[in-house]
Tab-separated table of C-alpha atoms and ligand atoms in Angstrom:
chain	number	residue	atom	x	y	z
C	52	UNK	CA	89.816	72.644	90.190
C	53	UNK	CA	91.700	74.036	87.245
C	54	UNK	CA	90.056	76.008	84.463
C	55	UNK	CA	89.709	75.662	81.103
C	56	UNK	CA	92.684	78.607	81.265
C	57	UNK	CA	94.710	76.978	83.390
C	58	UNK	CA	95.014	74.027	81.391
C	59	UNK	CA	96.033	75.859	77.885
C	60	UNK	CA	98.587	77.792	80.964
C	61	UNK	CA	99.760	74.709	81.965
C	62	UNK	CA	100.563	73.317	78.601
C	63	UNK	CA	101.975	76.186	76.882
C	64	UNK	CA	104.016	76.471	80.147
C	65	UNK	CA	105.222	72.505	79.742
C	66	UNK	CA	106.074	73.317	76.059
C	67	UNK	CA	108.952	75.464	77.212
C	68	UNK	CA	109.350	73.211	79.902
C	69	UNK	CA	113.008	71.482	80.267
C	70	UNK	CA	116.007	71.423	78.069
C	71	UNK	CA	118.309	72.279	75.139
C	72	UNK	CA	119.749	70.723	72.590
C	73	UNK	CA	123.248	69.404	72.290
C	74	UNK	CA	126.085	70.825	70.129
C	75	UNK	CA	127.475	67.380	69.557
C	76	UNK	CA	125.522	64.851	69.032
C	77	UNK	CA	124.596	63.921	72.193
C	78	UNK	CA	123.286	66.139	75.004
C	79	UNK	CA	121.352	67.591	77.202
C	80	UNK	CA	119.244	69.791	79.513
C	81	UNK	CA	116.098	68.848	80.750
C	82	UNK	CA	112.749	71.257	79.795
C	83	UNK	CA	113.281	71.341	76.266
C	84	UNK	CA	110.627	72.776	74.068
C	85	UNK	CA	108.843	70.389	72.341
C	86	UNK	CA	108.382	71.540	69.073
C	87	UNK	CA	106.931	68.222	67.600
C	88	UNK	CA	103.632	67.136	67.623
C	89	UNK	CA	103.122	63.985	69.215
C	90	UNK	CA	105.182	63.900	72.164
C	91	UNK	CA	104.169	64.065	75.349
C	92	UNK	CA	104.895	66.674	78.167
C	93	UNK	CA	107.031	66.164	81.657
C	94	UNK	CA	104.467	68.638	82.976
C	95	UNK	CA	100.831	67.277	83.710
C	96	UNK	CA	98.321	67.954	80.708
C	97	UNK	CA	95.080	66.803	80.528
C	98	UNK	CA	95.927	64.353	78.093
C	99	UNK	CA	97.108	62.220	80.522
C	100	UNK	CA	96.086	60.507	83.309
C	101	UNK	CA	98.457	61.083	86.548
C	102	UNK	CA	98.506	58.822	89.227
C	103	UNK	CA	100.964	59.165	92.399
C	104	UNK	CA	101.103	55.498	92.232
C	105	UNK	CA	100.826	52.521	94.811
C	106	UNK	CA	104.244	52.833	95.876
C	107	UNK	CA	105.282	54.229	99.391
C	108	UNK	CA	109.026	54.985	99.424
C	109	UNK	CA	110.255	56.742	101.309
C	110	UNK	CA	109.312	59.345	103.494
C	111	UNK	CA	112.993	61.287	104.297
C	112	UNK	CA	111.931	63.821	106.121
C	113	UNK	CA	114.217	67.076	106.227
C	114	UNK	CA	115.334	66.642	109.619
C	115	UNK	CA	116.149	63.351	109.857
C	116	UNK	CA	115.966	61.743	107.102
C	117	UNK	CA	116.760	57.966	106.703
C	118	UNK	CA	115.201	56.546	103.983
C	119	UNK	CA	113.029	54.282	105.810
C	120	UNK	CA	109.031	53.169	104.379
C	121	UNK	CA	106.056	54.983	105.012
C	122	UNK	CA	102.812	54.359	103.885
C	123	UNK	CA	101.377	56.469	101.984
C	124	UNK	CA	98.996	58.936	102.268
C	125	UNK	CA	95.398	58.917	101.177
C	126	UNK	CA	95.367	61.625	99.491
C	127	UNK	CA	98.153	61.046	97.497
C	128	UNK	CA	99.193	57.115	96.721
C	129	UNK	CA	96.034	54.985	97.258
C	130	UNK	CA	94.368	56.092	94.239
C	131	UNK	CA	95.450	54.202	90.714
C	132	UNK	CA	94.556	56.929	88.855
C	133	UNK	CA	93.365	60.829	88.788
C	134	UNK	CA	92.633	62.695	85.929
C	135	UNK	CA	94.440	65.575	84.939
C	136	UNK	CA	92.045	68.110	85.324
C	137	UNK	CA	91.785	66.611	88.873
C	138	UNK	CA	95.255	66.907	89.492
C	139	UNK	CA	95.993	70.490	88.240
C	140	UNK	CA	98.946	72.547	87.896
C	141	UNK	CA	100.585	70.976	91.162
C	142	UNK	CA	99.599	67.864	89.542
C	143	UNK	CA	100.325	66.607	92.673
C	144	UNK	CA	97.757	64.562	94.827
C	145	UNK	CA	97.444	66.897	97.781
C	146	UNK	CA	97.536	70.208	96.007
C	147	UNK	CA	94.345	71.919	96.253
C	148	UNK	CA	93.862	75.448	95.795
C	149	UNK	CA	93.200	76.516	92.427
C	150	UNK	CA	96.615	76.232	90.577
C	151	UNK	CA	96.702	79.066	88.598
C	152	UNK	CA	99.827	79.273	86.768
C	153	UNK	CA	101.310	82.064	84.087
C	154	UNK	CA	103.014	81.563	80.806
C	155	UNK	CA	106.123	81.920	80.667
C	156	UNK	CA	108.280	84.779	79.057
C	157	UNK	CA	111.170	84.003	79.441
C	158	UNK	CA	111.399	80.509	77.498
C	159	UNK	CA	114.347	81.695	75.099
C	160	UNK	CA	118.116	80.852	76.125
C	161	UNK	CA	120.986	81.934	75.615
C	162	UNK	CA	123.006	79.871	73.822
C	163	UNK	CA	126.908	78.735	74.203
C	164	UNK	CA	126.716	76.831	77.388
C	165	UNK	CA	129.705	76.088	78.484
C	166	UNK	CA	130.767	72.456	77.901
C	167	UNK	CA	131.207	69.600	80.119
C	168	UNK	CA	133.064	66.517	80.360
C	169	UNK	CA	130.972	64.018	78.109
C	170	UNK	CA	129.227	66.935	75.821
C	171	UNK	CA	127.927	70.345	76.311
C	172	UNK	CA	124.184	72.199	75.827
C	173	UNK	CA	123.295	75.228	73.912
C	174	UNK	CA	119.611	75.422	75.211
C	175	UNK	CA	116.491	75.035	72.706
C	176	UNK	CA	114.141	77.584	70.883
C	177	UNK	CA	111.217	79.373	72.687
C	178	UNK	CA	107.986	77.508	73.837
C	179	UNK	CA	105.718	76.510	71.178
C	180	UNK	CA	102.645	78.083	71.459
C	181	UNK	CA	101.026	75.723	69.121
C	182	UNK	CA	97.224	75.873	69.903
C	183	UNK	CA	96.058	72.758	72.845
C	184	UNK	CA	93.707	70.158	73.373
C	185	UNK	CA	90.601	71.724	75.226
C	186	UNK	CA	90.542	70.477	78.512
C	187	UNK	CA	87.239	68.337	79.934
C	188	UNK	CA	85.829	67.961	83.136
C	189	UNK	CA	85.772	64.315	83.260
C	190	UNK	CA	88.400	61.293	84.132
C	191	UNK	CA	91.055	61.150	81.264
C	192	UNK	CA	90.593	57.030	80.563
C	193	UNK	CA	93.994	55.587	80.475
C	194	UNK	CA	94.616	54.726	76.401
C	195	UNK	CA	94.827	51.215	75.590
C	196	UNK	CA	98.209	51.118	74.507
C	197	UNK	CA	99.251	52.222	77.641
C	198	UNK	CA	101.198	49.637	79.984
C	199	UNK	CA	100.006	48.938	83.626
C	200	UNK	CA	102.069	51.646	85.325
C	201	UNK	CA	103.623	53.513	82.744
C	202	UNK	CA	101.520	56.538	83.451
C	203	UNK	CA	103.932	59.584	84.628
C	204	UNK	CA	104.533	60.325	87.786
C	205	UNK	CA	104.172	63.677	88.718
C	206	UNK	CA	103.654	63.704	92.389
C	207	UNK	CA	106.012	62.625	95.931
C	208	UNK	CA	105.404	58.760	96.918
C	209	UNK	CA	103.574	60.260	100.084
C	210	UNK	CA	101.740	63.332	99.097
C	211	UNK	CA	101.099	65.392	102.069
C	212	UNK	CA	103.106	68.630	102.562
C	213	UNK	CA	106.384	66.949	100.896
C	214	UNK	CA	108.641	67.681	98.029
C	215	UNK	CA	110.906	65.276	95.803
C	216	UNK	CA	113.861	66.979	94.444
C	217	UNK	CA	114.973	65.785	91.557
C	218	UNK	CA	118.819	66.595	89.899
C	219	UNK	CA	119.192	65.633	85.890
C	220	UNK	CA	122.212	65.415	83.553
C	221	UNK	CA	124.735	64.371	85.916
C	222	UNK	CA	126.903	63.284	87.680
C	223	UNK	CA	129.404	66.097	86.762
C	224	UNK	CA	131.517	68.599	88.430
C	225	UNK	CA	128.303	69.883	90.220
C	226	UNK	CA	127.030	66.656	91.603
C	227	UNK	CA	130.019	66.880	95.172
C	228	UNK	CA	128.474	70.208	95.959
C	229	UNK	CA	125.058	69.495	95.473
C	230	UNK	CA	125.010	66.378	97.834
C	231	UNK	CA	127.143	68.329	100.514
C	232	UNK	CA	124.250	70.800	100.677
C	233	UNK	CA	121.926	67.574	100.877
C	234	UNK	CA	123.760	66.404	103.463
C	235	UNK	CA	123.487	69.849	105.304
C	236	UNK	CA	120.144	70.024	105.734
C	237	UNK	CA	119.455	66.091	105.739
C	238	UNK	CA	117.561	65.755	102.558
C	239	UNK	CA	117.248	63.057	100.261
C	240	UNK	CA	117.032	63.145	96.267
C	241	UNK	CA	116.653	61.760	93.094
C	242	UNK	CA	119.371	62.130	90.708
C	243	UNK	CA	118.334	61.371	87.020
C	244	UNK	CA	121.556	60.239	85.436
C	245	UNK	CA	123.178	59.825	81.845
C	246	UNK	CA	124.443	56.728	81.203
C	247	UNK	CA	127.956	57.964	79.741
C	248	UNK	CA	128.291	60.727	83.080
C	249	UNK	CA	127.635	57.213	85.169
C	250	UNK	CA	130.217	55.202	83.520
C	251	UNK	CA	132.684	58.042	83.747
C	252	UNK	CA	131.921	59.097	87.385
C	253	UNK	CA	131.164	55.830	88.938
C	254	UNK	CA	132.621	56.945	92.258
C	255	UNK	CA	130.080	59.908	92.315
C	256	UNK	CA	127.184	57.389	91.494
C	257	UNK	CA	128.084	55.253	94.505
C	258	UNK	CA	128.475	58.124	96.971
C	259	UNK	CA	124.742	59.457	96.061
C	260	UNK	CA	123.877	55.772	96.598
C	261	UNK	CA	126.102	55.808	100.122
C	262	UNK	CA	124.310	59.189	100.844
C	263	UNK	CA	120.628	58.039	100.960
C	264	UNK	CA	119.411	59.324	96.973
C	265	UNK	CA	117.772	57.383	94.533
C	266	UNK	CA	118.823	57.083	90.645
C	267	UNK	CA	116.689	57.759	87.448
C	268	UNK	CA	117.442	56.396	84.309
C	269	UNK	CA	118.145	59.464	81.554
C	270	UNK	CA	119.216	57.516	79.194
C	271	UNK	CA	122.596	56.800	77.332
C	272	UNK	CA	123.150	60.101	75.019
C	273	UNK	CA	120.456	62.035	75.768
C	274	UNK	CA	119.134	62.329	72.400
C	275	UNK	CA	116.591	64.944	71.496
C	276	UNK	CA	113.701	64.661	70.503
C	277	UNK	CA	113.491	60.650	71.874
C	278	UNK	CA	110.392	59.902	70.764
C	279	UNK	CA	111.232	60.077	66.917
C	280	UNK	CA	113.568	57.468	67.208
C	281	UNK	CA	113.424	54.275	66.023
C	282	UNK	CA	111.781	51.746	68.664
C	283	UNK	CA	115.025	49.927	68.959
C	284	UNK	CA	117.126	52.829	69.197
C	285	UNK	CA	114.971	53.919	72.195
C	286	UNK	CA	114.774	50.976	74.010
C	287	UNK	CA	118.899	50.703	73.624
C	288	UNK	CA	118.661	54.552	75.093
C	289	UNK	CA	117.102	53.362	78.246
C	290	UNK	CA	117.790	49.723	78.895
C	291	UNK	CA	121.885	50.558	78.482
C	292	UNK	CA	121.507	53.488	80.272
C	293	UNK	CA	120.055	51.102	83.215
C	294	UNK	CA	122.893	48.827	82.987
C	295	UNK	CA	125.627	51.693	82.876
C	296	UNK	CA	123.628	53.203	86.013
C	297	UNK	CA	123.281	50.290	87.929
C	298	UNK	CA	126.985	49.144	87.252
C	299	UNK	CA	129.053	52.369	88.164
C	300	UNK	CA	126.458	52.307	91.360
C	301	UNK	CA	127.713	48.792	92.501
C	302	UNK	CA	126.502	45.398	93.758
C	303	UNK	CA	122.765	45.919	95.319
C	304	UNK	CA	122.859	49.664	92.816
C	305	UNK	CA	118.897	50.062	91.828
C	306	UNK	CA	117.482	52.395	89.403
C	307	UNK	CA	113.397	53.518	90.050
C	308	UNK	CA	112.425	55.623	87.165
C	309	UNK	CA	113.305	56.761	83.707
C	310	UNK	CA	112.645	60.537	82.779
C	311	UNK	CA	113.262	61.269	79.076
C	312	UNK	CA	115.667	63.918	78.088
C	313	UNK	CA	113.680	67.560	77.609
C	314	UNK	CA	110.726	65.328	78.946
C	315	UNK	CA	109.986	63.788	75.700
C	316	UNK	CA	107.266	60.999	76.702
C	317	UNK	CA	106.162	58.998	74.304
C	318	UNK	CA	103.602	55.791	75.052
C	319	UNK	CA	106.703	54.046	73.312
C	320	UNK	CA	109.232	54.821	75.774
C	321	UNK	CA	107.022	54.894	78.710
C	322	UNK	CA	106.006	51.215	77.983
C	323	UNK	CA	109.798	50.367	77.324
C	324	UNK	CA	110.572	51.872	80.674
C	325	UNK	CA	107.830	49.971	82.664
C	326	UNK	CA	109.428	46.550	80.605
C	327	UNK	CA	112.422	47.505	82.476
C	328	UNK	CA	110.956	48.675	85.703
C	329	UNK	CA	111.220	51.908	85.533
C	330	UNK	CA	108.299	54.608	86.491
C	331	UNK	CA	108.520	57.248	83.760
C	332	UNK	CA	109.009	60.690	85.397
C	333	UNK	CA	107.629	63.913	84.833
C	334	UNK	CA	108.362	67.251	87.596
C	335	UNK	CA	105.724	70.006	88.654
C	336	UNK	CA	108.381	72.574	88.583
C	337	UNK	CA	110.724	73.760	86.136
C	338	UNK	CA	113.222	75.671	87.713
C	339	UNK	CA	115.027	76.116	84.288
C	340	UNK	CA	118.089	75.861	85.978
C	341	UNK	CA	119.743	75.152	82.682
C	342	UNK	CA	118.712	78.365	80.977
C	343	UNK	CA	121.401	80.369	84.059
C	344	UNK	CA	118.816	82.466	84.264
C	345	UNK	CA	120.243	84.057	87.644
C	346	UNK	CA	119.973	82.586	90.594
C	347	UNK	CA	116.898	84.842	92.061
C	348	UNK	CA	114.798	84.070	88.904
C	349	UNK	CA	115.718	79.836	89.948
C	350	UNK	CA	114.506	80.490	93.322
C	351	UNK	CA	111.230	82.459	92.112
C	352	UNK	CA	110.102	79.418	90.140
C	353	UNK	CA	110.372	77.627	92.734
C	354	UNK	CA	108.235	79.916	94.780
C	355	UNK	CA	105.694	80.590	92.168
C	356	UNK	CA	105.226	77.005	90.926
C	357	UNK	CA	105.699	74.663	93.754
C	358	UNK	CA	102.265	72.859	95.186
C	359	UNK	CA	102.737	70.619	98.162
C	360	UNK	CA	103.668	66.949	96.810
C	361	UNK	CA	105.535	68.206	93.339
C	362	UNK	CA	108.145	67.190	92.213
C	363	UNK	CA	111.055	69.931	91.326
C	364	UNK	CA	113.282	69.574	88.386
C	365	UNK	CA	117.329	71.044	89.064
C	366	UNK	CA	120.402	69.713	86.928
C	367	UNK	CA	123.595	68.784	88.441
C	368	UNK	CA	125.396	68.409	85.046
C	369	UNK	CA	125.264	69.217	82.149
C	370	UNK	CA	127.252	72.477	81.780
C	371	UNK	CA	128.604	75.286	84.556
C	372	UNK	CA	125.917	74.244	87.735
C	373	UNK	CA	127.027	77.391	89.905
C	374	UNK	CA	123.469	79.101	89.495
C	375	UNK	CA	121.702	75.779	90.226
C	376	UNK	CA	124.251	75.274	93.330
C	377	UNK	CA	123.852	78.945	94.656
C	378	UNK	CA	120.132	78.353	94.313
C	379	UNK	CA	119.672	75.459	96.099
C	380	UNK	CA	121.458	76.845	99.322
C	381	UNK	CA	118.588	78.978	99.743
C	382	UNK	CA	116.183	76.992	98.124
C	383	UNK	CA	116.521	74.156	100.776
C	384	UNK	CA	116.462	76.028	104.113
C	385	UNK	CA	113.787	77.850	102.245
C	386	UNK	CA	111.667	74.712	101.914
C	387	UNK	CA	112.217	73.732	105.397
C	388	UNK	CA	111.124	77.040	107.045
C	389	UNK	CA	107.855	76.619	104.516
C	390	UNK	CA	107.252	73.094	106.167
C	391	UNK	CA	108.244	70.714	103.567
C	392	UNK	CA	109.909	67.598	104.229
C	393	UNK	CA	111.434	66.028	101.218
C	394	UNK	CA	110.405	62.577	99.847
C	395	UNK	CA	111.054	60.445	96.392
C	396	UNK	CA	108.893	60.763	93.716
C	397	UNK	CA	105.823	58.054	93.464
C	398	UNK	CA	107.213	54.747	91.834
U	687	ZN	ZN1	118.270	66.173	80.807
């Protein structure tokens, strides 16, 4: 079980967590600091309750992999809910061992991202370090203006010694090399797309559909902060995004979850996600990918933060991918010699 520690770790940690903010308009990078005060984190916090979720999707495993059912673990999907002090730093249903994880240094970016096709990042300001809820020992209730099943997923659909990897900001000029690696070592993903990158690269959203992945909603624009927009505004962010997912993927196209840009959660846009079927979805591991911090420093997150049944976050758009790309070719075998077989997230 976490410690008191652990917890002001983990959020301080999930401040930095995904993202960057866009030099038009638009834009993107997932693990944005959150700098404002009522949004919620991508990263478990004992704020909120976790739950891996009823679901059982599938179980790829790495070495052969075909997106068929499997039930689901125990440990990991029969239980509706589990606090977050339960759940720890793996947040993941199956982690165990005492979670311990360190802040981060190394939150600030650099900025001038290259641009890509659709807009282009300049990541965010360093993590807040904006003093935290103390954590408590007992079950986080679920508020009442939740929705049934908006909670955040943080964990695989199975638990167990699996791994969901999860690609945001695309598709791009990444997203062919990324799902030849896939491919390579027989693994399936989730790709978290934005609803302009669909409608421009439809033919790149049907082959990760012909390959085996699953789709994520990340909205149209990939405004940040999401949760200080308007109610309407939001639920035209994700319910567009759906459509403009669904219809560059083709007939029979479905779309699980919705993950808000830089992780911005909100009970707002979790319960308009859940309206439109989505799961929202948080990760357990921030590679921060998006920062380029250099490829060895993308596969040491990894190492340092990954618990068996989390959920990693990668981008496969969103500006020049080659770190992410170079990463994940010795990320995957990497994952496979550890004994991970790779899984969705719950939905
Ligand atoms: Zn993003």
């Amino acid at each position: 079980m976490p410690v008191l520690g652990t917890h002001r770790t983990l959020l301080r940690r999930a401040a930095g967590g995904c993202a960057a903010i866009l030099t038009l308009a638009l834009a993107c990078a997932c693990g944005s600091s959150q700098s404002t005060t009522s949004a919620e984190q991508a990263h478990p916090s004992p704020s909120m309750t976790l739950s891996a979720g009823p679901s059982a999707s599938a179980g790829a495993s790495a070495g052969a992999s075909t997106g068929a059912s499997a039930s689901a673990s125990a440990s990991a999907s029969t239980s509706a809910s589990t606090s977050a002090t339960g759940a720890g730093a793996g947040a993941s249903a199956g982690a165990s061992a005492s979670p311990s994880r360190p802040i981060s240094s190394n939150s600030s970016s650099s900025s001038g991202s290259p641009s890509s096709p659709g807009f282009s990042l300049s990541p965010s300001a360093p993590a807040s370090s904006a003093p935290v809820a103390p954590a408590t020992t007992a079950a986080a209730p679920v508020p009442a203006k939740d929705a049934p099943g908006s909670s955040i997923a943080y964990s695989t659909a199975s638990g167990g010694h699996t791994v969901a990897l999860t690609f945001d900001d695309g598709p791009g000029p990444a997203t062919s090399q990324v799902l030849a690696l896939l491919a390579q070592y027989h693994v399936k993903a989730t790709f978290c797309e934005i609803g302009t990158q669909a409608h421009d690269n439809p033919a790149l959203v049907k082959q990760i559909l012909a390959d085996g992945h699953r789709l994520c909603d990340h909205t149209v624009h990939h405004p940040q902060p999401m949760h200080t927009l308007p109610h309407d505004k939001q639920a035209y962010e994700i319910d567009a995004a759906k459509d403009m997912i669904t219809t560059a993927g083709g007939p029979g196209a479905q779309v699980s979850w919705f993950r808000a840009p830089g992780g911005d959660f909100s009970a707002d846009n979790r319960q308009i996600a859940v309206q439109a079927g989505l799961r929202p979805l948080g990760w357990t591991v921030d590679t921060r990918d998006w920062s380029k911090p250099g490829v060895p420093a993308i596969i040491a997150n990894v190492k340092k933060e990954l618990r068996p049944g989390g959920i990693i976050l990668m981008h496969d758009g969103g500006g020049d991918r080659s770190q992410t790309v170079a990463a994940l070719k010795q990320l995957l075998p990497w994952l496979v010699q550890q004994g991970y077989t790779f899984d969705f997230p719950a939905s």
